[in-house]
Structure formats: structure tokens, C-alpha cells
Amino acid sequence: MRFDIISVLPELLESPFAHSILQRAQKKGIAEIQVHHLRDYAHNKHKNVDDYPYGGGGGMVMSIEPFANCIEALRSKRTYDEIIFMTPDGEVLNQTIANELSIKQNIIVLCGHYKGIDQRIRDVFVTREISIGDYVLSGGELPAAVLVDSVIRLIPGVLSDETSALSDSFQGELLDAPIYTRPADWNGHQVPDVLLSGNEALINNWRHDMALERTKKRRPDLLK
Ligand code: ADE
């Protein structure tokens, strides 16, 4: 799977993909992530990527040409399944959307800044608009990193234990049960006995009960 991310601040996207699971996915050749500097596609004298809004009002608007130039350059090399714009007014990212995207081949992600992007970019190129939650960030780079992480970790072979993505909170309808590691007794705080019992059936039952209880308490909306 390949992600092409178009950004005016590519430096913001260096670290999130350079470590741990996402780094391993790229080294294994399962995922490719390319970040493109929008300014390289601004073919005007000052390499401007934004301009004043028609109709007045404050803030700058990201121009159509640099995005169009970059998207066309990418599309001349391969076909894209989706062109996603990260925006707080998009559909809110959830595990279902991450699952849907994890079976695609090539995805372009557009990161906005300033007051927003020219509506015609959205009308002409964008196939899907995604928000990472009901709050506003300074730009689309952190949301793009969140999206890419949530998708790539679902591709088979990326996580060393494939079942661990399947047992994540939200992958079923329940949140995760509590988890523990050594020591079994920390200053009198004990790990539940059942986890030390070695009885797999009992442990699975306990985990299911705890997951249900946690979901009822914290996210009753997840229980249909
Ligand atoms: N850009 C700014 N805020 C955002 C959000 N919450 N989700 C996606 N993109 C954004």
C-alpha cells in the first residue's frame, strides 16, 4: 500500500513515520509513504501556495494550482483509489473507515493550512474528507499522521502478532479489557488472580466480562 501526502510543512511528518511499527512496515516493503512539498509545485515567482479570499474576510486560502500540479504529477505515474482531504468538517475517523482504507492500494492525502483550501480542489479532486475529531488543529499534518498510522497497522504482516490488531478496542464492539505485566504484586496492588491461573478459558471469560463492563461504563453508545 502506498500513501502520498501533500503538505506545506513536510518536516512535521518526518518523525511519525520514522519509528516503530510504521518504520518496520516500510522496511518490510508492505507500506510506502511519500511526503511531497506543496511549494515544489507552485510554479509562480515567489512559490506562493496561498492567496487572499474572494469576497474578503481574514486569513489566507490555499490556492488550487499547486495542489492540482502535484496531484496530476502523481496521477501520471499510477492510479489512486482515494484522494483524501483532512478537514475538521469531514466524516469522523473510526475503526470502520481505517479498515476500509487498509485494503486500498494507493491513496493521496491533502493537508490544509491557514483558513482552508480553495473549494474547487475539494470539488474536482477529493474523493473523501476525513476529520480526526471535533476540534480544530493548526493544519492537516497531524491528522494525516493519525490516519496513516490507523490504516497501516491493519495491513496483514505489519504487526508481528496479527491477532493483536483484531483484539484492539473498537475492532469488535467492545473496548479492551485491562492488561497487566510483572510484578504480580506492586506495593500491595495485585494482578487479578485469574490471570495467574493458567486457565485459558477462565482468562478469556474474565477478559470478555471486563471488556463488557468497561464498555458499559465508558462507551455505552458502542453497545447496540
Ligand atoms: N485539520 C484541522 N483540524 C482537523 C481535524 N480535527 N481533523 C482533520 N483535519 C484537521
XYZ file of C-alpha atoms and ligand atoms in Angstrom:
234
model
C 0.000 0.000 0.000
C 1.193 3.488 -0.833
C 0.380 6.871 0.730
C 1.345 10.142 -0.976
C 0.898 13.033 1.426
C 0.900 16.590 0.100
C 1.925 19.195 2.662
C 3.315 22.687 3.009
C 5.121 21.577 6.202
C 6.653 18.176 5.330
C 9.028 18.433 8.330
C 6.031 17.819 10.588
C 5.634 14.387 9.000
C 9.207 13.136 9.318
C 9.169 11.637 12.807
C 5.752 9.925 12.917
C 6.695 7.524 10.117
C 10.355 7.013 11.074
C 9.928 4.756 14.110
C 8.442 1.565 15.430
C 5.591 -0.115 13.551
C 5.337 2.360 10.674
C 9.086 2.264 10.083
C 9.036 -1.547 10.099
C 6.103 -1.655 7.656
C 8.114 0.455 5.212
C 11.308 -1.569 5.672
C 9.378 -4.773 5.009
C 8.037 -3.207 1.795
C 4.418 -3.548 2.950
C 3.821 0.206 3.038
C 5.346 3.139 1.207
C 4.841 6.675 2.494
C 5.981 9.614 0.366
C 5.632 13.206 1.525
C 5.528 15.889 -1.180
C 6.321 19.525 -0.527
C 3.450 21.577 -1.924
C 5.759 24.530 -2.562
C 7.702 22.477 -5.143
C 4.518 22.513 -7.242
C 3.932 26.269 -7.019
C 5.108 27.455 -10.436
C 4.928 31.193 -9.635
C 7.838 33.550 -8.987
C 7.661 33.503 -5.176
C 6.469 29.906 -4.858
C 3.305 31.136 -3.156
C 0.834 28.443 -2.171
C -1.902 30.730 -0.834
C -3.790 33.902 -1.698
C -6.451 36.283 -0.373
C -10.032 35.022 -0.178
C -12.517 36.223 -2.807
C -15.284 38.172 -1.073
C -12.921 39.401 1.644
C -12.573 38.193 5.203
C -9.482 37.315 7.207
C -6.949 34.601 6.601
C -5.305 33.183 3.519
C -6.697 30.445 1.305
C -4.554 27.675 -0.196
C -4.552 28.016 -3.980
C -5.769 25.424 -6.442
C -2.748 25.307 -8.808
C -0.026 23.816 -6.530
C -2.375 21.040 -5.354
C -3.584 20.405 -8.909
C 0.007 20.274 -10.238
C 1.102 17.818 -7.544
C -1.966 15.587 -7.897
C -1.607 15.483 -11.695
C 2.098 14.610 -11.392
C 1.230 11.737 -9.047
C -1.670 10.546 -11.184
C 0.558 10.410 -14.272
C 2.500 7.610 -12.543
C -0.259 5.462 -11.015
C -3.961 5.220 -10.353
C -5.257 6.327 -6.954
C -8.142 4.706 -5.086
C -8.808 7.763 -2.943
C -7.790 11.412 -2.650
C -8.467 12.297 0.972
C -8.609 15.817 2.404
C -8.017 16.092 6.159
C -10.527 18.616 7.500
C -12.479 19.162 10.734
C -15.726 19.218 8.714
C -15.159 15.745 7.231
C -16.575 12.391 8.385
C -15.073 11.486 11.746
C -12.389 8.787 11.539
C -13.265 5.477 13.176
C -12.099 1.856 13.001
C -14.547 1.045 10.190
C -13.039 3.749 7.963
C -9.499 2.598 8.850
C -10.456 -0.974 7.894
C -11.984 0.189 4.592
C -8.855 2.131 3.663
C -6.460 -0.669 4.675
C -7.466 -2.751 1.629
C -6.740 0.057 -0.886
C -3.552 0.241 -2.964
C -2.768 3.948 -3.491
C -4.051 6.916 -1.510
C -3.263 10.640 -1.738
C -3.736 12.705 1.431
C -4.027 16.508 1.255
C -3.076 18.605 4.288
C -4.643 22.045 4.565
C -3.450 25.149 6.420
C -4.428 28.764 7.012
C -8.125 29.458 6.556
C -8.592 26.435 4.315
C -8.226 25.351 0.710
C -9.953 26.615 -2.419
C -13.295 24.781 -2.607
C -12.589 23.711 -6.200
C -9.792 21.387 -5.008
C -12.410 19.610 -2.927
C -14.982 19.626 -5.725
C -12.679 18.457 -8.506
C -10.131 16.116 -6.899
C -11.123 14.999 -3.425
C -12.988 11.681 -3.074
C -13.236 11.587 0.711
C -12.972 14.156 3.537
C -11.891 12.942 6.963
C -11.716 14.589 10.389
C -9.896 13.063 13.361
C -12.320 14.587 15.866
C -14.450 17.563 16.796
C -11.655 20.027 17.483
C -9.552 22.222 15.229
C -5.800 21.746 14.753
C -3.398 24.163 13.074
C -3.029 22.046 9.956
C -3.748 18.680 8.386
C -0.333 17.089 9.034
C -1.018 15.627 12.489
C -4.435 14.354 11.341
C -2.753 12.787 8.268
C -0.233 11.027 10.538
C -3.083 9.706 12.712
C -4.967 8.450 9.651
C -1.940 6.741 8.085
C -0.993 5.054 11.379
C -4.521 3.775 11.973
C -4.602 2.261 8.461
C -1.111 0.801 8.040
C -1.130 -1.143 11.312
C -4.137 -3.093 9.974
C -2.352 -4.446 6.888
C -1.537 -8.151 7.394
C 2.144 -8.651 8.202
C 2.651 -5.211 9.744
C 2.086 -6.223 13.365
C 4.247 -9.134 14.466
C 1.268 -10.832 16.150
C -1.522 -10.475 13.605
C -4.211 -11.228 16.143
C -3.278 -8.221 18.233
C -4.883 -5.778 15.763
C -8.000 -7.929 15.791
C -8.333 -7.724 19.579
C -7.872 -3.926 19.699
C -10.535 -1.777 21.304
C -13.035 -0.804 18.575
C -12.094 -3.697 16.275
C -15.036 -5.604 17.773
C -17.838 -3.743 19.516
C -16.063 -3.752 22.912
C -13.229 -1.752 24.450
C -10.149 -3.697 25.584
C -10.016 -5.461 28.953
C -7.381 -4.202 31.458
C -3.877 -5.652 30.946
C -1.013 -6.294 33.366
C 2.643 -7.325 33.399
C 5.157 -8.208 36.109
C 5.425 -7.815 39.081
C 2.268 -9.656 40.198
C 2.304 -7.608 43.416
C 3.345 -3.960 43.284
C 3.184 -2.293 46.704
C 0.101 -4.366 47.533
C -1.608 -3.713 44.186
C -2.292 -7.233 42.932
C -2.753 -8.554 39.418
C -6.157 -10.334 39.318
C -5.696 -13.997 40.334
C -7.427 -15.316 37.242
C -4.617 -14.021 35.023
C -2.118 -16.098 37.011
C -4.274 -19.234 36.853
C -3.023 -20.525 33.504
C -6.642 -21.485 32.669
C -7.207 -20.080 29.169
C -10.985 -20.490 29.173
C -11.312 -18.717 32.525
C -9.000 -15.935 31.365
C -10.974 -15.437 28.131
C -14.243 -15.279 30.102
C -12.783 -12.791 32.553
C -11.435 -10.623 29.707
C -14.804 -10.624 27.995
C -16.623 -9.675 31.228
C -14.173 -6.874 31.958
C -14.370 -5.582 28.379
C -18.161 -5.534 28.615
C -18.129 -3.768 31.980
C -15.648 -1.149 30.754
C -17.645 -0.540 27.588
C -20.931 -0.179 29.546
C -19.297 2.331 31.865
C -17.257 4.368 29.393
C -18.839 3.992 25.985
C -22.413 2.686 26.262
C -23.010 4.151 22.781
C -20.865 1.301 21.348
C -23.304 -1.352 22.606
C -26.135 -1.748 20.133
N -7.378 19.986 10.273
C -7.534 20.777 11.336
N -8.240 20.187 12.299
C -8.516 18.923 11.830
C -9.204 17.809 12.357
N -9.782 17.832 13.566
N -9.307 16.704 11.601
C -8.763 16.687 10.365
N -8.096 17.694 9.811
C -7.969 18.813 10.537
